[in-house]
Coordinates of C-alpha atoms and ligand atoms in Angstrom, one line a residue:
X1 CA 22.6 30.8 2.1
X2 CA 18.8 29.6 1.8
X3 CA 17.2 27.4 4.2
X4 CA 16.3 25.7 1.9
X5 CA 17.9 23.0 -0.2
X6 CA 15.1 22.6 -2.5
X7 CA 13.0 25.3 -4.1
X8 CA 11.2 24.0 -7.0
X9 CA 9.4 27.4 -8.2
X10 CA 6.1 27.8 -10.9
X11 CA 6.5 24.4 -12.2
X12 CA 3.9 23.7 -15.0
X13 CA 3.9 20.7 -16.9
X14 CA 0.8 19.6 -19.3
X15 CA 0.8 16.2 -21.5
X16 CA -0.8 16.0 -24.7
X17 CA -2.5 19.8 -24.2
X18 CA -3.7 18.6 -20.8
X19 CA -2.2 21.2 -18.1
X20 CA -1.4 18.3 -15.0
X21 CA 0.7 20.8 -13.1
X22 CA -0.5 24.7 -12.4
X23 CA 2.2 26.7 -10.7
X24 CA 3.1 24.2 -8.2
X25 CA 6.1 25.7 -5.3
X26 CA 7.7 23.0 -3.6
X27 CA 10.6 24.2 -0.8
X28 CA 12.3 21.7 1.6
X29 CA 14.4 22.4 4.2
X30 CA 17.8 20.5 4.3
X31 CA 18.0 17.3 6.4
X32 CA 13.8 17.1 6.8
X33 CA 11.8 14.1 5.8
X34 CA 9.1 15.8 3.9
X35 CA 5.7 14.1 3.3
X36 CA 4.3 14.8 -0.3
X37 CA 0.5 14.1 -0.9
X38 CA -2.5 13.8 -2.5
X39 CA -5.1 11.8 -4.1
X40 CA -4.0 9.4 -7.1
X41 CA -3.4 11.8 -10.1
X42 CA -2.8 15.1 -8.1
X43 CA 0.7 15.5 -9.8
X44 CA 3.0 14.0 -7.4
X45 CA 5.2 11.4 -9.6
X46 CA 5.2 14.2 -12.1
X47 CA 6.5 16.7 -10.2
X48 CA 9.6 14.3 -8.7
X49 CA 9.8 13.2 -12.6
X50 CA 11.1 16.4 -12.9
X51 CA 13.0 16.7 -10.1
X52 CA 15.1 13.7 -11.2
X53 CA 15.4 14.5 -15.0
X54 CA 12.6 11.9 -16.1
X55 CA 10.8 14.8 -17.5
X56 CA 11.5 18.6 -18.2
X57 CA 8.5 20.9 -17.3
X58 CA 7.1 23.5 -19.4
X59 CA 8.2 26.3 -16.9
X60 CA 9.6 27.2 -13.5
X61 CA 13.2 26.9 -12.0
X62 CA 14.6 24.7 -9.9
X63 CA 17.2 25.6 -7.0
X64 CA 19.6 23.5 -4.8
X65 CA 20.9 25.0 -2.4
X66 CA 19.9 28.6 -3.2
X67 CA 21.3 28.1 -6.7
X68 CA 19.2 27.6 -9.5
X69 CA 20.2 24.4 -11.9
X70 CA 19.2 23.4 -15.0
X71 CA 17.8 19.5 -15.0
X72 CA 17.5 18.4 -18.4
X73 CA 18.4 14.7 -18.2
X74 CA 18.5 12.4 -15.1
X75 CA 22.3 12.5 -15.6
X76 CA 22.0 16.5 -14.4
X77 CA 19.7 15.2 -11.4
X78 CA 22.0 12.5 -10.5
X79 CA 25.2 15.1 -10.2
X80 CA 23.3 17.4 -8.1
X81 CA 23.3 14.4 -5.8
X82 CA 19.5 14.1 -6.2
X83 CA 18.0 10.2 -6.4
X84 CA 14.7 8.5 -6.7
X85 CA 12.9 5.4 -6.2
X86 CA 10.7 5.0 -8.4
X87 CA 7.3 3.5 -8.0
X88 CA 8.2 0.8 -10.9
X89 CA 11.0 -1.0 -10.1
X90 CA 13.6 -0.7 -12.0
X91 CA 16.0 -3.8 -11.2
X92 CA 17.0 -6.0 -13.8
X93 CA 15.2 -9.4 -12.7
X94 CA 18.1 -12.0 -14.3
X95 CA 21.3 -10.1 -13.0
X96 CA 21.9 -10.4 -9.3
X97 CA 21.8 -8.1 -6.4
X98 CA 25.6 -7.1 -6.8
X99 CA 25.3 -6.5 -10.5
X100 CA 22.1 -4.4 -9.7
X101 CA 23.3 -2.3 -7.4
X102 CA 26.6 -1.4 -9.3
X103 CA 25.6 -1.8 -12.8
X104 CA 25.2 1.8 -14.0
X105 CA 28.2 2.6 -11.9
X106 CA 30.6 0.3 -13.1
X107 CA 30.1 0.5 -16.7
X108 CA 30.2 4.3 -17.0
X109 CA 34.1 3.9 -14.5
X110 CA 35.6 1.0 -15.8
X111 CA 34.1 1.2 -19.6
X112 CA 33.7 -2.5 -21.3
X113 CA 36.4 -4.0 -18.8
X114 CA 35.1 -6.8 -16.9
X115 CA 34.2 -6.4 -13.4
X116 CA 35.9 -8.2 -10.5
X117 CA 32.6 -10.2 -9.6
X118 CA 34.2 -10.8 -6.0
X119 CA 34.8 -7.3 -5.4
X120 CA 31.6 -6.0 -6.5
X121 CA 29.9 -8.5 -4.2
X122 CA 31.9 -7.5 -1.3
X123 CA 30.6 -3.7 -2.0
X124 CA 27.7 -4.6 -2.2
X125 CA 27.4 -7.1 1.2
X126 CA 29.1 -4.0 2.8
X127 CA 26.2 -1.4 1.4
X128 CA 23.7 -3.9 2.7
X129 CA 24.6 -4.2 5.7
X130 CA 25.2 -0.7 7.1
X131 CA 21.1 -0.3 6.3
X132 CA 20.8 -4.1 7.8
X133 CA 18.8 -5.6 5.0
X134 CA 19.9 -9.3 4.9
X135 CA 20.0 -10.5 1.5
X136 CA 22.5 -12.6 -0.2
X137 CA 24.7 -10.3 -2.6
X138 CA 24.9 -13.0 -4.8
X139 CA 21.4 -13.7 -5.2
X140 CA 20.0 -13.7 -8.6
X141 CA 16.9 -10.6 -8.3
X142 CA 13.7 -12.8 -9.6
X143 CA 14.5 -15.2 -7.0
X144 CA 13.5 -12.3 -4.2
X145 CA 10.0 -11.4 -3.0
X146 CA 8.8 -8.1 -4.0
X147 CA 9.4 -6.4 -0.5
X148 CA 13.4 -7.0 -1.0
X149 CA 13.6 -5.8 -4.8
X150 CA 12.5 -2.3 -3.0
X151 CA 14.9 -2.4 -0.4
X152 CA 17.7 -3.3 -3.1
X153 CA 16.0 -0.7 -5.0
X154 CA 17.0 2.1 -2.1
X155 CA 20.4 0.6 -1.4
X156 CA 21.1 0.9 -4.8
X157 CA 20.2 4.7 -5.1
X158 CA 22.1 5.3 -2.0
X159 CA 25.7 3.4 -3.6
X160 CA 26.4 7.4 -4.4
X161 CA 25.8 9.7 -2.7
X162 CA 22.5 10.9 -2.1
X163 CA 21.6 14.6 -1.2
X164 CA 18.2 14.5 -1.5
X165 CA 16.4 11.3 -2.0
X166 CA 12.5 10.1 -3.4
X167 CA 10.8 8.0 -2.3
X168 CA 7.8 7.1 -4.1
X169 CA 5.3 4.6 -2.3
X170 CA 8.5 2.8 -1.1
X171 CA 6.5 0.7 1.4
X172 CA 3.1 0.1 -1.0
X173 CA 4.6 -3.2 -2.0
X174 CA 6.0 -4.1 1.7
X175 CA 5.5 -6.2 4.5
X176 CA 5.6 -4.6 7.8
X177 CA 8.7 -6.0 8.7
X178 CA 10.3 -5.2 5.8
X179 CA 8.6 -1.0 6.5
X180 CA 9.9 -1.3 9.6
X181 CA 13.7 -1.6 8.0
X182 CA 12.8 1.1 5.4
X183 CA 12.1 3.1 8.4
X184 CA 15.6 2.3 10.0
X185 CA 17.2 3.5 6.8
X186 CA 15.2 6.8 6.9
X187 CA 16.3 7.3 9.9
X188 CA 20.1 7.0 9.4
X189 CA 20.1 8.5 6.5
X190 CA 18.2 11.8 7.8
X191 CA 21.6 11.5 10.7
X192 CA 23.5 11.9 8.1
X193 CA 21.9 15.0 6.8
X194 CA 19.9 13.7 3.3
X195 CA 17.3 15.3 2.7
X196 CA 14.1 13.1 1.8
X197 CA 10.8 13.7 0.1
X198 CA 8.6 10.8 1.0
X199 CA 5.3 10.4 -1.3
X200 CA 2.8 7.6 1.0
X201 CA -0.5 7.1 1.5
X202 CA -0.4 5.8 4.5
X203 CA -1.5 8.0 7.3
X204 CA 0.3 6.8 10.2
X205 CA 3.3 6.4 8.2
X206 CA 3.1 10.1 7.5
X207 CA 2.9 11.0 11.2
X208 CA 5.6 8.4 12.1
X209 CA 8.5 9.6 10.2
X210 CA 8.1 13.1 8.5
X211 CA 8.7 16.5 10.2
X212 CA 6.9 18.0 7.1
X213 CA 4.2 18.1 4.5
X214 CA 3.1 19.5 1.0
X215 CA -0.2 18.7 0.4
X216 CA -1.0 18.8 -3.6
X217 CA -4.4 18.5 -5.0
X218 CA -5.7 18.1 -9.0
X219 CA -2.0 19.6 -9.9
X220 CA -2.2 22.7 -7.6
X221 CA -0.3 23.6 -4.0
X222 CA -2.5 23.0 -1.5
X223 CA -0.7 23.8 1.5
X224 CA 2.3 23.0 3.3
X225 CA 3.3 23.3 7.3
X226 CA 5.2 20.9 9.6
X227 CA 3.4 17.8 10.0
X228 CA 2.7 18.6 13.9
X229 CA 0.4 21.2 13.0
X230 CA -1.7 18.6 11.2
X231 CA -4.1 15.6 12.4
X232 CA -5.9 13.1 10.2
X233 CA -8.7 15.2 9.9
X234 CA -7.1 18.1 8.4
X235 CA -5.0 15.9 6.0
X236 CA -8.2 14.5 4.8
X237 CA -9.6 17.9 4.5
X238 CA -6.9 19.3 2.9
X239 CA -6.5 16.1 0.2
X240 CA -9.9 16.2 -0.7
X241 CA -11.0 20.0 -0.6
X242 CA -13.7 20.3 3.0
X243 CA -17.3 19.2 1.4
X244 CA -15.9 15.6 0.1
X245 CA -13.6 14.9 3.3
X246 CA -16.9 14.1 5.6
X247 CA -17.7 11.1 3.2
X248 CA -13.9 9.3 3.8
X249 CA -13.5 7.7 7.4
X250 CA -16.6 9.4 8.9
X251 CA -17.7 6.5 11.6
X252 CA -21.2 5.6 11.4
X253 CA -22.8 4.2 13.8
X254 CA -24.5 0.9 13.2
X255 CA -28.9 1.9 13.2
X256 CA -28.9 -1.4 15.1
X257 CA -26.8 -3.6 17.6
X258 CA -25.3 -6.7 15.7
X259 CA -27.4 -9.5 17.3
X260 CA -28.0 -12.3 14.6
X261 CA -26.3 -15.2 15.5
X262 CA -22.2 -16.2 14.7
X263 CA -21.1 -17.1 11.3
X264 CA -17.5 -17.6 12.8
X265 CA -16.3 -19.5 15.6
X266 CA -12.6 -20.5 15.9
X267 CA -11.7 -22.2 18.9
X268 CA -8.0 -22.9 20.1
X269 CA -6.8 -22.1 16.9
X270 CA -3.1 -23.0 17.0
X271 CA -0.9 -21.7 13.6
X272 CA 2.4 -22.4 15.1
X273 CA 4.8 -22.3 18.3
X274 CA 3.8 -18.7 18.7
X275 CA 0.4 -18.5 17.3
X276 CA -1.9 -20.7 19.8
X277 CA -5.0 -20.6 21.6
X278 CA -7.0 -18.3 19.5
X279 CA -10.4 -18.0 20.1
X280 CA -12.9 -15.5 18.9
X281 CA -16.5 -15.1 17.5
X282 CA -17.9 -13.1 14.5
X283 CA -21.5 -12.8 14.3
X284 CA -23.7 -12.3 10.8
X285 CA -23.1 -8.9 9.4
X286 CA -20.9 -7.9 11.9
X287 CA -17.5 -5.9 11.0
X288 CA -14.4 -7.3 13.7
X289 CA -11.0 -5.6 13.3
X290 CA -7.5 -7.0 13.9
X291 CA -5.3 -4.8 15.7
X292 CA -1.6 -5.1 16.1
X293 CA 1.7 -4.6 15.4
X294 CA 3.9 -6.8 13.2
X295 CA 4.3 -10.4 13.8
X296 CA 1.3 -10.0 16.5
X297 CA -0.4 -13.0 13.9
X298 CA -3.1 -11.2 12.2
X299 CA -2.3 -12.2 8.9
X300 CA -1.7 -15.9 10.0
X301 CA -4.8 -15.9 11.7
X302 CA -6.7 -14.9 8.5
X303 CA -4.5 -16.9 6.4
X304 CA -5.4 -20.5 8.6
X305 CA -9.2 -19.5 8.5
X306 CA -8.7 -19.2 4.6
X307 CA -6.3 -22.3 4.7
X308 CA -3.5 -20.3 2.6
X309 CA -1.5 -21.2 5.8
X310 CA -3.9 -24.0 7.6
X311 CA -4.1 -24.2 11.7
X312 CA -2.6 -27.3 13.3
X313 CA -5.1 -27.9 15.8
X314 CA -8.1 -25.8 17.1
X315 CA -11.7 -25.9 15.7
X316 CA -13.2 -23.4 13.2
X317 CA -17.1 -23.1 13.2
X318 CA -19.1 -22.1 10.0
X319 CA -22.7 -21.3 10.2
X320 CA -23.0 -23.5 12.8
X321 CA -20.9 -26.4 11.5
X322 CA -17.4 -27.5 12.4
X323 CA -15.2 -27.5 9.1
X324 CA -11.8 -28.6 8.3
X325 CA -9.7 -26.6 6.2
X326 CA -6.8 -27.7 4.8
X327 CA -6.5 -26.4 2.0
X328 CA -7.8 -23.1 0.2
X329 CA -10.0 -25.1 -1.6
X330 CA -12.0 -26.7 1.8
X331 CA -11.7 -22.4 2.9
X332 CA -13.5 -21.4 -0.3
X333 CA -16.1 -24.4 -0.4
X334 CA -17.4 -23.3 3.5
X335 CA -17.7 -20.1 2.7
X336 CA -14.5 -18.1 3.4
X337 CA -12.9 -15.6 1.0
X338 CA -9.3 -13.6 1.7
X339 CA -8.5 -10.7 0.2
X340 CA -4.9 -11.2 0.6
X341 CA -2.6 -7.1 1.4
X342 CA -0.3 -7.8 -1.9
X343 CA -3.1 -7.4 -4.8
X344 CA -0.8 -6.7 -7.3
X345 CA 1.0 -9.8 -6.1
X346 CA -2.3 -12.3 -5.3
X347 CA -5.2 -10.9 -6.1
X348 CA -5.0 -9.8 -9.7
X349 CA -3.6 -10.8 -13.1
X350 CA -2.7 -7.1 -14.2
X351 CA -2.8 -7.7 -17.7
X352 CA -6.4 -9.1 -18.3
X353 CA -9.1 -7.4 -18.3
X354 CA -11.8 -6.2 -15.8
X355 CA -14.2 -8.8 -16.8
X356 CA -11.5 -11.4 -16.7
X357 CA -10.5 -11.0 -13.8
X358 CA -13.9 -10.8 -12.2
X359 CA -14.4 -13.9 -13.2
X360 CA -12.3 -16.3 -14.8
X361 CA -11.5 -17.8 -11.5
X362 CA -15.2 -18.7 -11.2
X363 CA -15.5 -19.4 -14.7
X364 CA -17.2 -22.8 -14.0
X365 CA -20.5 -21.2 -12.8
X366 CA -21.0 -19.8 -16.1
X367 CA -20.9 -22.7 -18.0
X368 CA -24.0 -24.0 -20.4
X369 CA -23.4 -27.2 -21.3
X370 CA -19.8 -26.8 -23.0
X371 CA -20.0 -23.2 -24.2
X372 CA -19.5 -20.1 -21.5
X373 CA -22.8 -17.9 -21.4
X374 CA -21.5 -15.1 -21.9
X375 CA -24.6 -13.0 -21.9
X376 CA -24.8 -14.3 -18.1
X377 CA -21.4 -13.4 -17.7
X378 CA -21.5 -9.8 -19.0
X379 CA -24.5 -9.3 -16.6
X380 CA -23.1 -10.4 -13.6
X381 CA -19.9 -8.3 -14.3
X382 CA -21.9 -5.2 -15.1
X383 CA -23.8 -5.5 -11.8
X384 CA -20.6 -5.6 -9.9
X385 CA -19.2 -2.5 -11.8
X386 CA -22.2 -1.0 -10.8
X387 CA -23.4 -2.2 -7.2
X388 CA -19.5 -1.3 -5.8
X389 CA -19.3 1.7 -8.5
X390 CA -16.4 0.7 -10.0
X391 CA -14.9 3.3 -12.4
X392 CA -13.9 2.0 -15.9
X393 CA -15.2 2.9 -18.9
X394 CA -15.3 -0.8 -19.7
X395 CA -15.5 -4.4 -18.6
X396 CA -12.8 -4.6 -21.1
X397 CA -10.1 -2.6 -20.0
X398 CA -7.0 -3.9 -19.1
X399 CA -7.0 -3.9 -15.3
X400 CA -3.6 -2.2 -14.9
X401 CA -5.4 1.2 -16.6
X402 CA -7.8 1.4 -13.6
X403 CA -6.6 3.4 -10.1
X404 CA -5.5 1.2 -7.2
X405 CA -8.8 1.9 -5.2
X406 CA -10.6 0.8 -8.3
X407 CA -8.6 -2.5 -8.7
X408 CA -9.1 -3.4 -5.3
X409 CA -12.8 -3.1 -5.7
X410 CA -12.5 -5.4 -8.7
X411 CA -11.0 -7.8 -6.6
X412 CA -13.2 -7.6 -4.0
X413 CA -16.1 -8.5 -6.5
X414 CA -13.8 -11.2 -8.2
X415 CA -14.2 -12.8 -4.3
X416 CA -18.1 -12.0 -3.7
X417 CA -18.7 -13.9 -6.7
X418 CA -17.7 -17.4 -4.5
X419 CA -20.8 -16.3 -2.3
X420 CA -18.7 -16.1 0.6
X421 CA -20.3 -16.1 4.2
X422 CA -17.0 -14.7 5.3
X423 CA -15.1 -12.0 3.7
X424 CA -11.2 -12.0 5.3
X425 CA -9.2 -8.6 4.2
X426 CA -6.0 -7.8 4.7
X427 CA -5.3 -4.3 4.7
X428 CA -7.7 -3.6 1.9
X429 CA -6.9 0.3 1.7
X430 CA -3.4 0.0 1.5
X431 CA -2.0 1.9 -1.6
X432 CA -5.1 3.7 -2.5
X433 CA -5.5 7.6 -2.2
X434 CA -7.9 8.5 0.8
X435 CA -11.0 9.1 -1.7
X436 CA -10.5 5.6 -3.0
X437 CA -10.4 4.6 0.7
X438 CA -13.7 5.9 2.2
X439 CA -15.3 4.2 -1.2
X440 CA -14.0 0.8 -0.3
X441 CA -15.3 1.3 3.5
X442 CA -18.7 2.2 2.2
X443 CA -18.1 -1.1 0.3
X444 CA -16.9 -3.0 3.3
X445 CA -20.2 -1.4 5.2
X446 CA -22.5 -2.4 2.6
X447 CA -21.4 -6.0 2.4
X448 CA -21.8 -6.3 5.8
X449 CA -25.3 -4.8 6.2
X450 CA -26.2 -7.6 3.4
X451 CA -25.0 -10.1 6.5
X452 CA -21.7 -10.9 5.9
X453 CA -19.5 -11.0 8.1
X454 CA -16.2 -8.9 7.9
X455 CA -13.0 -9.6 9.8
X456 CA -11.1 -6.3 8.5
X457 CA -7.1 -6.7 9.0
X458 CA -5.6 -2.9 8.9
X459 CA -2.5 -0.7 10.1
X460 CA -5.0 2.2 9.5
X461 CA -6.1 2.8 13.2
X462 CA -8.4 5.5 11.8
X463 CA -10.2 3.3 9.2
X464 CA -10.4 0.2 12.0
X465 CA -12.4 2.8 14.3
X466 CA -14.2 4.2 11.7
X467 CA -16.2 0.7 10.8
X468 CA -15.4 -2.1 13.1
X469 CA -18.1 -3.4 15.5
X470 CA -15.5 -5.0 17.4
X471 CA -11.7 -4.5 17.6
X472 CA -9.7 -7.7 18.9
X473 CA -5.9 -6.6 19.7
X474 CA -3.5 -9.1 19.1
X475 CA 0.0 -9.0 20.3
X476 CA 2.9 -11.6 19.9
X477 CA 0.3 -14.4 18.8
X478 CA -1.9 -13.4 21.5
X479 CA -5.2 -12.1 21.8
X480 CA -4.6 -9.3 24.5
X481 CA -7.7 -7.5 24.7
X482 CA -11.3 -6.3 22.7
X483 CA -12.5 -2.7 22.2
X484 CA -16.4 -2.2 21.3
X485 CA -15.7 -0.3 18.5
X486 CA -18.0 2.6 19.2
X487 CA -16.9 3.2 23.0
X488 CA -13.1 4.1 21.6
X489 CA -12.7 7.2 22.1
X490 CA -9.8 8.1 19.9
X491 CA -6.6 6.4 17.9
X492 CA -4.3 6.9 20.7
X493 CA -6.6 5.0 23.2
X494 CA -6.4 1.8 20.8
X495 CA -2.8 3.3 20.1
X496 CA -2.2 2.3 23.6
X497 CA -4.4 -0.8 23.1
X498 CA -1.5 -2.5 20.6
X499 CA 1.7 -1.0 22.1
X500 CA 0.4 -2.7 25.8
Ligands
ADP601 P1 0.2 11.0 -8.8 O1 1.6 10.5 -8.7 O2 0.0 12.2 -7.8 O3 -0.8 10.0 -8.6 P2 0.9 11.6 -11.5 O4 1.9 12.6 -11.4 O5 1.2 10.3 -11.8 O6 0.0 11.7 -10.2 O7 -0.2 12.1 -12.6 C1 -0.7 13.4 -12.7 C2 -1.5 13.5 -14.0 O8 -0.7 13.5 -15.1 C3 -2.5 12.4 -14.1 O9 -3.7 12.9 -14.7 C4 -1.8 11.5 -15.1 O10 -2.8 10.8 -15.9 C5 -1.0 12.5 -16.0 N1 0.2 11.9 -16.5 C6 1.3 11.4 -15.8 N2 2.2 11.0 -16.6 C7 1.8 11.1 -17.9 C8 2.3 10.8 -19.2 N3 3.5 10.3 -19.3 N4 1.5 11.0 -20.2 C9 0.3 11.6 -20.1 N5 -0.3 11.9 -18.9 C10 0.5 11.7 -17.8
MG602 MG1 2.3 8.5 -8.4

């Protein structure tokens, strides 16, 4: 028998005359969890589209198990005990979680007969609970946050069996508590010998929980090895081909010291039982870095400053005055802007445009008298496009057409254009292919050497080295320590730093 139980073989798939997969050999070894990567557009959806039925390819064969199959419909896929979760949700937002989960399922067993609405329920409370995700069964879906629509998403490709399971992005749309219970389910599902192919691009994620990795790049295998014979470095190397992968995380030192004077003080900053006594500087033009694990309060933190979630006692110093914010308004009048981790969620109206979204929130600044000036308006946007290189071919496309790097940029502009003194962001990288990232840390560098000042929130160890000033750990609502961010010597010294 082969070792492996995947062998997808010469698959080529083009779209409209465009060739988007050359040739591409993909073999996985039963029980693995298998890392699949590359930059935004290097054929990765595509290929598991395949996999699962979604799409046929043009050529190439496809073997479980040593034996090749035919996958012509999802239907074939899903009797060869292979599953996905897609990238797009796919729940049904007015039925509930039960009805979700069993949906397909019950009408294909029990045809138009009704379903026992108690039954189902109890299946599906049982389901949920041996991968610990603690929803209500009964819960109607558009009532959830977007986190637990994924995890039902999973639970609900694992109601049949699973042999080999996708996962596409699973965690770009969760909170780190709810990645920590996706991890969990990895893990006992790998016990139980499913195979998964995991498509992220987060780093540590990668190293965390995958024993494996294909690396694909502009529709062509790249490489692939076990993931121990890999570092970051060779991954970005690797995703970007060896002349672009200096440009991504390369750390740059600062030409001089940070010495102007603070633009940030917070003093006793108390959030809640668990959050107290913070206190910590950020000078002009300086980049500081949150570090910690979930629930240490980095997000809260940044979320008082802004006043999404205000302090209840403690002082916060701007430019030299003491300012109460109570509200995001009183954050955005003294000079704080948050790019809040959920973009899709809180930073952007996917629908409107590029120019809209720039600056409809701001539109007030571009009034003349009672008309809009739009000249002044079309400007302003242009500059942004062009000062953070933003990659559209328009200031009217709808934002959902542009790649997630290049939506986050838009957002950051949409925020500079408050002429913040303080830029707040939360895991700005997150979701965008490593290309994408080193852009937005040039982005993040530039701001800063234009004197703002930069607290940077991020589970990327690599991409806090590779441009804070300062690193402050937190842990548990505490702040347990301060790196200088050029004296670290490597990610498993501020590794160390967090898990202390
Ligand atoms: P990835 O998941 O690695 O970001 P995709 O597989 O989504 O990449 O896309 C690979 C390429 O195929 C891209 O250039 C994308 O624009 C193109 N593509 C994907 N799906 C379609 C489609 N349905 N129609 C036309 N082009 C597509
Ligand atoms: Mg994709």
């Amino acid at each position: 028998m082969s070792q492996y139980i995947l062998e997808m073989e010469n698959i080529n798939k083009s779209f409209n005359e465009i060739q988007v997969l050359h040739n591409i050999n993909l073999k996985i070894k039963k029980g693995e969890v298998h890392a699949l990567i590359g930059g935004n557009g290097a054929g990765k959806s595509t290929m598991m589209k395949i996999l699962t039925g979604v799409y046929t390819s043009d050529s190439g064969t496809v073997k479980v198990n040593g034996e090749t199959i035919k996958i012509s419909s999802t239907k074939d896929a899903s009797e060869n005990g292979i599953r996905m979760i897609f990238q797009e949700m796919s729940l049904i937002p007015t039925l509930t979680v039960a009805e979700n989960i069993f949906l397909n399922q019950k009408v294909k067993e029990k045809g138009l007969q009704i379903i026992n609405k108690k039954e189902m329920e109890r299946k599906a409370a049982e389901l949920l609970a041996t991968f610990e995700i603690d929803v209500d069964p009964s819960a109607v879906v558009n009532t959830l946050g977007v986190g637990y629509c994924q995890l039902i998403e999973i639970a609900k490709a694992l109601s049949r069996e699973a042999k080999i399971l996708v996962m596409d992005e699973p965690t770009a749309s969760l909170t780190e508590a709810e990645t920590q219970i996706l991890f969990g389910i990895v893990e006992k599902l790998k016990k139980k010998g499913v195979t998964i192919i995991y498509i992220s691009h987060r780093m540590h994620e990668i190293f965390q929980i995958t024993d494996s990795i294909t690396v694909m790049r502009d529709g062509r295998h790249v490489l692939t090895t076990e993931t121990k014979n890999l570092n970051m470095e060779s991954i970005i190397e690797h995703l970007l081909g060896s002349t672009s992968a200096e440009k991504a995380f390369k750390r740059i030192k600062r030409e001089k010291k940070v010495t102007g004077s603070n633009i940030l003080e917070v003093k006793n900053l108390t959030i809640n039982d668990k959050i107290k006594n913070i206190n910590f500087h950020l000078k002009k033009g300086e980049i500081i870095g949150f570090a910690g694990l979930m629930g240490s309060g980095r997000t809260e933190i940044g979320e008082a400053i802004f006043g999404l979630n205000p302090a209840k006692a403690g002082e916060i110093i701007l430019d030299n005055q003491k300012v109460k914010i109570k509200s995001v308004k009183d954050g955005i009048n003294a000079g704080v802007a948050l790019i809040p981790e959920d973009r899709r969620r809180q930073g952007l109206v996917l629908m409107h445009t590029v120019k809209d979204n720039m600056v409809l929130p701001v539109i007030n600044k571009f009034r003349k008298g009672l008309a809009i000036d739009k000249k002044n308006v079309e400007k302003t946007v242009n500059s942004y496009i062009e000062e953070l290189s933003i990659k559209t071919d328009s200031m009217n496309k709808t934002i959902s057409l542009l790649s997630g790097g290049n939506q986050q940029k838009v957002v950051i502009a949409k925020w500079l254009e408050t002429n913040p003194k303080v830029l707040i962001m939360d895991e700005p990288t997150a979701g965008v292919d490593i290309g994408a990232k080193g852009e937005i840390v040039n982005v993040i560098r530039n701001l800063a050497n234009q004197g703002l000042g930069v607290i940077l929130i991020s589970s990327e160890l690599a991409e806090l080295m590779a441009i804070c000033d300062r690193i402050i750990v937190l842990k548990d609502g505490r702040i347990t320590g301060e790196l200088d961010g050029d004296l670290i010597e490597s990610e498993a010294e501020l590794e160390h730093a967090i898990q202390q």
